[in-house]
Amino acid sequence: MERVRAAVCIASFALQQIEDDLSADDIDQEELAAILRELIEDTDPPGGFIAALAQLVTVAARRAEQIEPDRDGDASCPLHEAAALITDNAGMRLIWAARALYPQGDS
């Protein structure tokens, strides 16, 4: 658990730094769109932060499948659904927002 707590702390700190950048008075629409794209299109890890978060939740779901007391999906199903929502809903909405802010930045 110590490693998990430390990793979550590091990730939280990194996200706080991004939030600080987003709160800057001098950020324009092109830069905001670029930041949003970075969250979903970064090549390291493949697929960006959103995809990595969805993958983490999927791994938790697979593990839950193995250790659920009745193997009834009470834990794993919501986790699989959460992973899909992260990718399908959150990821797509970031893409749409980035395109609305700065369509020229699309690859």
PDB file of C-alpha atoms in Angstrom:
ATOM      1  CA  MET A   1       0.000   0.000   0.000  1.00  0.00           C
ATOM      2  CA  GLU A   2       2.906   2.383   0.600  1.00  0.00           C
ATOM      3  CA  ARG A   3       3.911   2.221  -3.063  1.00  0.00           C
ATOM      4  CA  VAL A   4       0.337   2.852  -4.153  1.00  0.00           C
ATOM      5  CA  ARG A   5      -0.001   5.815  -1.783  1.00  0.00           C
ATOM      6  CA  ALA A   6       3.295   7.258  -2.969  1.00  0.00           C
ATOM      7  CA  ALA A   7       2.327   6.836  -6.620  1.00  0.00           C
ATOM      8  CA  VAL A   8      -1.078   8.440  -6.041  1.00  0.00           C
ATOM      9  CA  CYS A   9       0.658  11.329  -4.271  1.00  0.00           C
ATOM     10  CA  ILE A  10       3.019  11.830  -7.216  1.00  0.00           C
ATOM     11  CA  ALA A  11       0.148  11.641  -9.705  1.00  0.00           C
ATOM     12  CA  SER A  12      -1.888  14.097  -7.639  1.00  0.00           C
ATOM     13  CA  PHE A  13       1.054  16.497  -7.561  1.00  0.00           C
ATOM     14  CA  ALA A  14       1.481  16.221 -11.333  1.00  0.00           C
ATOM     15  CA  LEU A  15      -2.220  16.861 -11.881  1.00  0.00           C
ATOM     16  CA  GLN A  16      -2.021  19.884  -9.583  1.00  0.00           C
ATOM     17  CA  GLN A  17       0.770  21.260 -11.756  1.00  0.00           C
ATOM     18  CA  ILE A  18      -1.422  20.848 -14.844  1.00  0.00           C
ATOM     19  CA  GLU A  19      -4.301  22.512 -13.011  1.00  0.00           C
ATOM     20  CA  ASP A  20      -2.004  25.427 -12.170  1.00  0.00           C
ATOM     21  CA  ASP A  21      -1.102  25.747 -15.856  1.00  0.00           C
ATOM     22  CA  LEU A  22      -4.787  25.684 -16.781  1.00  0.00           C
ATOM     23  CA  SER A  23      -5.465  28.466 -14.262  1.00  0.00           C
ATOM     24  CA  ALA A  24      -2.801  30.790 -15.658  1.00  0.00           C
ATOM     25  CA  ASP A  25      -4.072  34.155 -16.839  1.00  0.00           C
ATOM     26  CA  ASP A  26      -2.074  34.008 -20.067  1.00  0.00           C
ATOM     27  CA  ILE A  27      -3.387  30.676 -21.403  1.00  0.00           C
ATOM     28  CA  ASP A  28      -5.100  31.050 -24.772  1.00  0.00           C
ATOM     29  CA  GLN A  29      -7.434  28.739 -26.656  1.00  0.00           C
ATOM     30  CA  GLU A  30      -4.656  27.138 -28.677  1.00  0.00           C
ATOM     31  CA  GLU A  31      -2.627  26.324 -25.580  1.00  0.00           C
ATOM     32  CA  LEU A  32      -5.688  25.035 -23.703  1.00  0.00           C
ATOM     33  CA  ALA A  33      -6.542  22.787 -26.650  1.00  0.00           C
ATOM     34  CA  ALA A  34      -2.947  21.525 -26.707  1.00  0.00           C
ATOM     35  CA  ILE A  35      -3.095  20.650 -23.008  1.00  0.00           C
ATOM     36  CA  LEU A  36      -6.381  18.785 -23.495  1.00  0.00           C
ATOM     37  CA  ARG A  37      -4.908  16.889 -26.437  1.00  0.00           C
ATOM     38  CA  GLU A  38      -1.870  15.988 -24.372  1.00  0.00           C
ATOM     39  CA  LEU A  39      -4.143  14.251 -21.861  1.00  0.00           C
ATOM     40  CA  ILE A  40      -5.573  12.024 -24.581  1.00  0.00           C
ATOM     41  CA  GLU A  41      -2.961  11.809 -27.342  1.00  0.00           C
ATOM     42  CA  ASP A  42       0.363  11.581 -25.559  1.00  0.00           C
ATOM     43  CA  THR A  43       2.526   8.845 -27.035  1.00  0.00           C
ATOM     44  CA  ASP A  44       4.201   7.866 -23.764  1.00  0.00           C
ATOM     45  CA  PRO A  45       2.248   5.967 -22.431  1.00  0.00           C
ATOM     46  CA  PRO A  46       0.425   5.083 -25.636  1.00  0.00           C
ATOM     47  CA  GLY A  47      -2.944   6.787 -25.698  1.00  0.00           C
ATOM     48  CA  GLY A  48      -2.199   9.421 -23.110  1.00  0.00           C
ATOM     49  CA  PHE A  49      -3.202   9.889 -19.516  1.00  0.00           C
ATOM     50  CA  ILE A  50      -6.895   9.111 -20.013  1.00  0.00           C
ATOM     51  CA  ALA A  51      -6.111   5.783 -21.694  1.00  0.00           C
ATOM     52  CA  ALA A  52      -3.608   4.929 -18.962  1.00  0.00           C
ATOM     53  CA  LEU A  53      -6.198   5.668 -16.272  1.00  0.00           C
ATOM     54  CA  ALA A  54      -8.767   3.498 -18.064  1.00  0.00           C
ATOM     55  CA  GLN A  55      -6.198   0.696 -18.337  1.00  0.00           C
ATOM     56  CA  LEU A  56      -5.484   0.917 -14.601  1.00  0.00           C
ATOM     57  CA  VAL A  57      -9.198   0.569 -13.814  1.00  0.00           C
ATOM     58  CA  THR A  58      -9.458  -2.358 -16.263  1.00  0.00           C
ATOM     59  CA  VAL A  59      -6.610  -4.157 -14.498  1.00  0.00           C
ATOM     60  CA  ALA A  60      -8.419  -3.615 -11.189  1.00  0.00           C
ATOM     61  CA  ALA A  61     -11.591  -5.049 -12.761  1.00  0.00           C
ATOM     62  CA  ARG A  62      -9.765  -8.146 -13.974  1.00  0.00           C
ATOM     63  CA  ARG A  63      -8.306  -8.678 -10.532  1.00  0.00           C
ATOM     64  CA  ALA A  64     -11.729  -8.188  -8.950  1.00  0.00           C
ATOM     65  CA  GLU A  65     -13.091 -10.903 -11.250  1.00  0.00           C
ATOM     66  CA  GLN A  66     -10.587 -13.316  -9.734  1.00  0.00           C
ATOM     67  CA  ILE A  67     -11.161 -12.454  -6.081  1.00  0.00           C
ATOM     68  CA  GLU A  68     -14.860 -11.564  -5.846  1.00  0.00           C
ATOM     69  CA  PRO A  69     -16.395 -13.775  -3.160  1.00  0.00           C
ATOM     70  CA  ASP A  70     -19.240 -15.086  -5.323  1.00  0.00           C
ATOM     71  CA  ARG A  71     -17.743 -14.250  -8.721  1.00  0.00           C
ATOM     72  CA  ASP A  72     -20.997 -12.422  -9.382  1.00  0.00           C
ATOM     73  CA  GLY A  73     -19.524  -9.278 -10.916  1.00  0.00           C
ATOM     74  CA  ASP A  74     -20.620  -6.965  -8.115  1.00  0.00           C
ATOM     75  CA  ALA A  75     -17.173  -5.357  -8.084  1.00  0.00           C
ATOM     76  CA  SER A  76     -15.743  -6.151 -11.508  1.00  0.00           C
ATOM     77  CA  CYS A  77     -18.700  -5.020 -13.619  1.00  0.00           C
ATOM     78  CA  PRO A  78     -18.766  -1.463 -12.247  1.00  0.00           C
ATOM     79  CA  LEU A  79     -14.999  -1.268 -12.706  1.00  0.00           C
ATOM     80  CA  HIS A  80     -15.220  -2.399 -16.337  1.00  0.00           C
ATOM     81  CA  GLU A  81     -18.006   0.134 -16.872  1.00  0.00           C
ATOM     82  CA  ALA A  82     -15.918   2.870 -15.238  1.00  0.00           C
ATOM     83  CA  ALA A  83     -12.996   2.103 -17.552  1.00  0.00           C
ATOM     84  CA  ALA A  84     -15.287   2.310 -20.571  1.00  0.00           C
ATOM     85  CA  LEU A  85     -16.776   5.584 -19.351  1.00  0.00           C
ATOM     86  CA  ILE A  86     -13.328   7.066 -18.862  1.00  0.00           C
ATOM     87  CA  THR A  87     -12.358   6.220 -22.429  1.00  0.00           C
ATOM     88  CA  ASP A  88     -15.657   6.704 -24.217  1.00  0.00           C
ATOM     89  CA  ASN A  89     -17.091   9.640 -22.327  1.00  0.00           C
ATOM     90  CA  ALA A  90     -14.242  11.560 -20.728  1.00  0.00           C
ATOM     91  CA  GLY A  91     -11.789  10.914 -23.542  1.00  0.00           C
ATOM     92  CA  MET A  92     -14.188  11.843 -26.315  1.00  0.00           C
ATOM     93  CA  ARG A  93     -15.355  14.962 -24.513  1.00  0.00           C
ATOM     94  CA  LEU A  94     -11.741  16.134 -24.175  1.00  0.00           C
ATOM     95  CA  ILE A  95     -11.288  15.592 -27.907  1.00  0.00           C
ATOM     96  CA  TRP A  96     -14.478  17.534 -28.708  1.00  0.00           C
ATOM     97  CA  ALA A  97     -13.475  20.394 -26.424  1.00  0.00           C
ATOM     98  CA  ALA A  98      -9.990  20.586 -27.935  1.00  0.00           C
ATOM     99  CA  ARG A  99     -11.460  20.642 -31.448  1.00  0.00           C
ATOM    100  CA  ALA A 100     -13.912  23.363 -30.492  1.00  0.00           C
ATOM    101  CA  LEU A 101     -11.112  25.495 -29.034  1.00  0.00           C
ATOM    102  CA  TYR A 102      -8.555  24.994 -31.759  1.00  0.00           C
ATOM    103  CA  PRO A 103      -9.562  22.757 -34.700  1.00  0.00           C
ATOM    104  CA  GLN A 104      -6.289  23.401 -36.554  1.00  0.00           C
ATOM    105  CA  GLY A 105      -4.452  21.383 -33.924  1.00  0.00           C
ATOM    106  CA  ASP A 106      -6.140  18.139 -34.988  1.00  0.00           C
ATOM    107  CA  SER A 107      -3.788  15.518 -36.308  1.00  0.00           C
TER     108      SER A 107
END
